[in-house]
Amino acid sequence: YFDLMVPCGIPDVVMTSVMRELQERPVLPGDELASEVRAQVGLATAAVFGLSAQYVGSHELHGWIATDALPSASARPDVVV
């Protein structure tokens, strides 16, 4: 899809991706880079929209889901990173 984008309206700019910059190395689920990108995107999204964000590890999140034990609405963040 990157070849279809015209970044900032500048027609001669070539778009890239994290994968391309990492020399076509796939980003795997346990990859530190992937985890960091997810966290930063979540935090930035929360900041842009004025939402609260909280880092929740995968084990804790799976526990919430498996037991249906989500924190109370007043204690629950808007964005889980």
JSON list of C-alpha atoms in Angstrom, two decimals:
[
{"chain": "A", "resi": 1, "resn": "TYR", "atom": "CA", "xyz": [0.00, 0.00, 0.00]},
{"chain": "A", "resi": 2, "resn": "PHE", "atom": "CA", "xyz": [2.91, 2.33, 0.54]},
{"chain": "A", "resi": 3, "resn": "ASP", "atom": "CA", "xyz": [3.40, 2.84, -3.19]},
{"chain": "A", "resi": 4, "resn": "LEU", "atom": "CA", "xyz": [-0.12, 4.36, -3.37]},
{"chain": "A", "resi": 5, "resn": "MET", "atom": "CA", "xyz": [0.55, 7.06, -0.75]},
{"chain": "A", "resi": 6, "resn": "VAL", "atom": "CA", "xyz": [1.68, 10.59, -1.49]},
{"chain": "A", "resi": 7, "resn": "PRO", "atom": "CA", "xyz": [3.19, 11.65, 1.86]},
{"chain": "A", "resi": 8, "resn": "CYS", "atom": "CA", "xyz": [2.56, 15.30, 2.73]},
{"chain": "A", "resi": 9, "resn": "GLY", "atom": "CA", "xyz": [1.55, 15.89, -0.88]},
{"chain": "A", "resi": 10, "resn": "ILE", "atom": "CA", "xyz": [5.14, 15.45, -2.06]},
{"chain": "A", "resi": 11, "resn": "PRO", "atom": "CA", "xyz": [4.88, 13.16, -5.10]},
{"chain": "A", "resi": 12, "resn": "ASP", "atom": "CA", "xyz": [8.52, 12.04, -5.34]},
{"chain": "A", "resi": 13, "resn": "VAL", "atom": "CA", "xyz": [8.89, 10.76, -1.76]},
{"chain": "A", "resi": 14, "resn": "VAL", "atom": "CA", "xyz": [9.27, 7.00, -1.33]},
{"chain": "A", "resi": 15, "resn": "MET", "atom": "CA", "xyz": [7.36, 5.46, 1.58]},
{"chain": "A", "resi": 16, "resn": "THR", "atom": "CA", "xyz": [8.83, 2.69, 3.69]},
{"chain": "A", "resi": 17, "resn": "SER", "atom": "CA", "xyz": [7.81, 0.41, 6.52]},
{"chain": "A", "resi": 18, "resn": "VAL", "atom": "CA", "xyz": [9.36, -0.91, 9.72]},
{"chain": "A", "resi": 19, "resn": "MET", "atom": "CA", "xyz": [9.72, -4.32, 8.07]},
{"chain": "A", "resi": 20, "resn": "ARG", "atom": "CA", "xyz": [11.53, -2.86, 5.06]},
{"chain": "A", "resi": 21, "resn": "GLU", "atom": "CA", "xyz": [13.81, -0.85, 7.32]},
{"chain": "A", "resi": 22, "resn": "LEU", "atom": "CA", "xyz": [14.59, -4.01, 9.27]},
{"chain": "A", "resi": 23, "resn": "GLN", "atom": "CA", "xyz": [15.66, -5.63, 6.00]},
{"chain": "A", "resi": 24, "resn": "GLU", "atom": "CA", "xyz": [12.47, -7.62, 5.48]},
{"chain": "A", "resi": 25, "resn": "ARG", "atom": "CA", "xyz": [12.82, -9.34, 8.87]},
{"chain": "A", "resi": 26, "resn": "PRO", "atom": "CA", "xyz": [9.30, -10.21, 10.06]},
{"chain": "A", "resi": 27, "resn": "VAL", "atom": "CA", "xyz": [8.26, -8.70, 13.37]},
{"chain": "A", "resi": 28, "resn": "LEU", "atom": "CA", "xyz": [7.19, -11.59, 15.57]},
{"chain": "A", "resi": 29, "resn": "PRO", "atom": "CA", "xyz": [4.64, -11.30, 18.43]},
{"chain": "A", "resi": 30, "resn": "GLY", "atom": "CA", "xyz": [7.31, -11.64, 21.15]},
{"chain": "A", "resi": 31, "resn": "ASP", "atom": "CA", "xyz": [9.63, -9.17, 19.47]},
{"chain": "A", "resi": 32, "resn": "GLU", "atom": "CA", "xyz": [10.79, -6.28, 21.68]},
{"chain": "A", "resi": 33, "resn": "LEU", "atom": "CA", "xyz": [10.38, -3.79, 18.84]},
{"chain": "A", "resi": 34, "resn": "ALA", "atom": "CA", "xyz": [6.78, -4.88, 18.22]},
{"chain": "A", "resi": 35, "resn": "SER", "atom": "CA", "xyz": [5.99, -4.58, 21.93]},
{"chain": "A", "resi": 36, "resn": "GLU", "atom": "CA", "xyz": [7.54, -1.13, 22.14]},
{"chain": "A", "resi": 37, "resn": "VAL", "atom": "CA", "xyz": [5.71, 0.09, 19.03]},
{"chain": "A", "resi": 38, "resn": "ARG", "atom": "CA", "xyz": [2.37, -1.17, 20.39]},
{"chain": "A", "resi": 39, "resn": "ALA", "atom": "CA", "xyz": [3.00, 0.56, 23.72]},
{"chain": "A", "resi": 40, "resn": "GLN", "atom": "CA", "xyz": [4.01, 3.87, 22.15]},
{"chain": "A", "resi": 41, "resn": "VAL", "atom": "CA", "xyz": [1.07, 3.88, 19.72]},
{"chain": "A", "resi": 42, "resn": "GLY", "atom": "CA", "xyz": [-1.33, 3.15, 22.58]},
{"chain": "A", "resi": 43, "resn": "LEU", "atom": "CA", "xyz": [0.11, 5.89, 24.78]},
{"chain": "A", "resi": 44, "resn": "ALA", "atom": "CA", "xyz": [0.15, 8.42, 21.93]},
{"chain": "A", "resi": 45, "resn": "THR", "atom": "CA", "xyz": [-3.44, 7.58, 21.00]},
{"chain": "A", "resi": 46, "resn": "ALA", "atom": "CA", "xyz": [-4.53, 8.09, 24.60]},
{"chain": "A", "resi": 47, "resn": "ALA", "atom": "CA", "xyz": [-2.69, 11.42, 24.78]},
{"chain": "A", "resi": 48, "resn": "VAL", "atom": "CA", "xyz": [-4.18, 12.73, 21.53]},
{"chain": "A", "resi": 49, "resn": "PHE", "atom": "CA", "xyz": [-7.73, 11.92, 22.63]},
{"chain": "A", "resi": 50, "resn": "GLY", "atom": "CA", "xyz": [-7.27, 12.89, 26.29]},
{"chain": "A", "resi": 51, "resn": "LEU", "atom": "CA", "xyz": [-7.77, 9.33, 27.53]},
{"chain": "A", "resi": 52, "resn": "SER", "atom": "CA", "xyz": [-6.16, 7.46, 30.39]},
{"chain": "A", "resi": 53, "resn": "ALA", "atom": "CA", "xyz": [-3.74, 4.66, 29.47]},
{"chain": "A", "resi": 54, "resn": "GLN", "atom": "CA", "xyz": [-2.28, 1.82, 31.45]},
{"chain": "A", "resi": 55, "resn": "TYR", "atom": "CA", "xyz": [0.29, -0.79, 30.54]},
{"chain": "A", "resi": 56, "resn": "VAL", "atom": "CA", "xyz": [-1.15, -4.23, 31.21]},
{"chain": "A", "resi": 57, "resn": "GLY", "atom": "CA", "xyz": [1.00, -7.30, 30.65]},
{"chain": "A", "resi": 58, "resn": "SER", "atom": "CA", "xyz": [-0.42, -10.08, 28.50]},
{"chain": "A", "resi": 59, "resn": "HIS", "atom": "CA", "xyz": [-0.78, -12.44, 31.48]},
{"chain": "A", "resi": 60, "resn": "GLU", "atom": "CA", "xyz": [-2.79, -9.87, 33.43]},
{"chain": "A", "resi": 61, "resn": "LEU", "atom": "CA", "xyz": [-4.96, -9.06, 30.42]},
{"chain": "A", "resi": 62, "resn": "HIS", "atom": "CA", "xyz": [-5.62, -12.75, 29.72]},
{"chain": "A", "resi": 63, "resn": "GLY", "atom": "CA", "xyz": [-6.55, -13.13, 33.38]},
{"chain": "A", "resi": 64, "resn": "TRP", "atom": "CA", "xyz": [-9.07, -10.31, 33.10]},
{"chain": "A", "resi": 65, "resn": "ILE", "atom": "CA", "xyz": [-10.60, -11.90, 30.02]},
{"chain": "A", "resi": 66, "resn": "ALA", "atom": "CA", "xyz": [-10.60, -15.50, 31.28]},
{"chain": "A", "resi": 67, "resn": "THR", "atom": "CA", "xyz": [-12.21, -14.65, 34.60]},
{"chain": "A", "resi": 68, "resn": "ASP", "atom": "CA", "xyz": [-14.32, -11.75, 33.35]},
{"chain": "A", "resi": 69, "resn": "ALA", "atom": "CA", "xyz": [-12.71, -9.83, 36.22]},
{"chain": "A", "resi": 70, "resn": "LEU", "atom": "CA", "xyz": [-12.22, -6.42, 34.65]},
{"chain": "A", "resi": 71, "resn": "PRO", "atom": "CA", "xyz": [-11.43, -3.58, 37.03]},
{"chain": "A", "resi": 72, "resn": "SER", "atom": "CA", "xyz": [-14.39, -1.43, 38.02]},
{"chain": "A", "resi": 73, "resn": "ALA", "atom": "CA", "xyz": [-15.34, 1.23, 35.48]},
{"chain": "A", "resi": 74, "resn": "SER", "atom": "CA", "xyz": [-13.86, 4.00, 37.63]},
{"chain": "A", "resi": 75, "resn": "ALA", "atom": "CA", "xyz": [-10.52, 2.17, 37.92]},
{"chain": "A", "resi": 76, "resn": "ARG", "atom": "CA", "xyz": [-10.39, 0.89, 34.32]},
{"chain": "A", "resi": 77, "resn": "PRO", "atom": "CA", "xyz": [-8.21, 2.81, 31.85]},
{"chain": "A", "resi": 78, "resn": "ASP", "atom": "CA", "xyz": [-9.65, 3.99, 28.55]},
{"chain": "A", "resi": 79, "resn": "VAL", "atom": "CA", "xyz": [-6.74, 2.46, 26.64]},
{"chain": "A", "resi": 80, "resn": "VAL", "atom": "CA", "xyz": [-4.88, -0.72, 27.61]},
{"chain": "A", "resi": 81, "resn": "VAL", "atom": "CA", "xyz": [-1.35, -0.75, 26.25]}
]
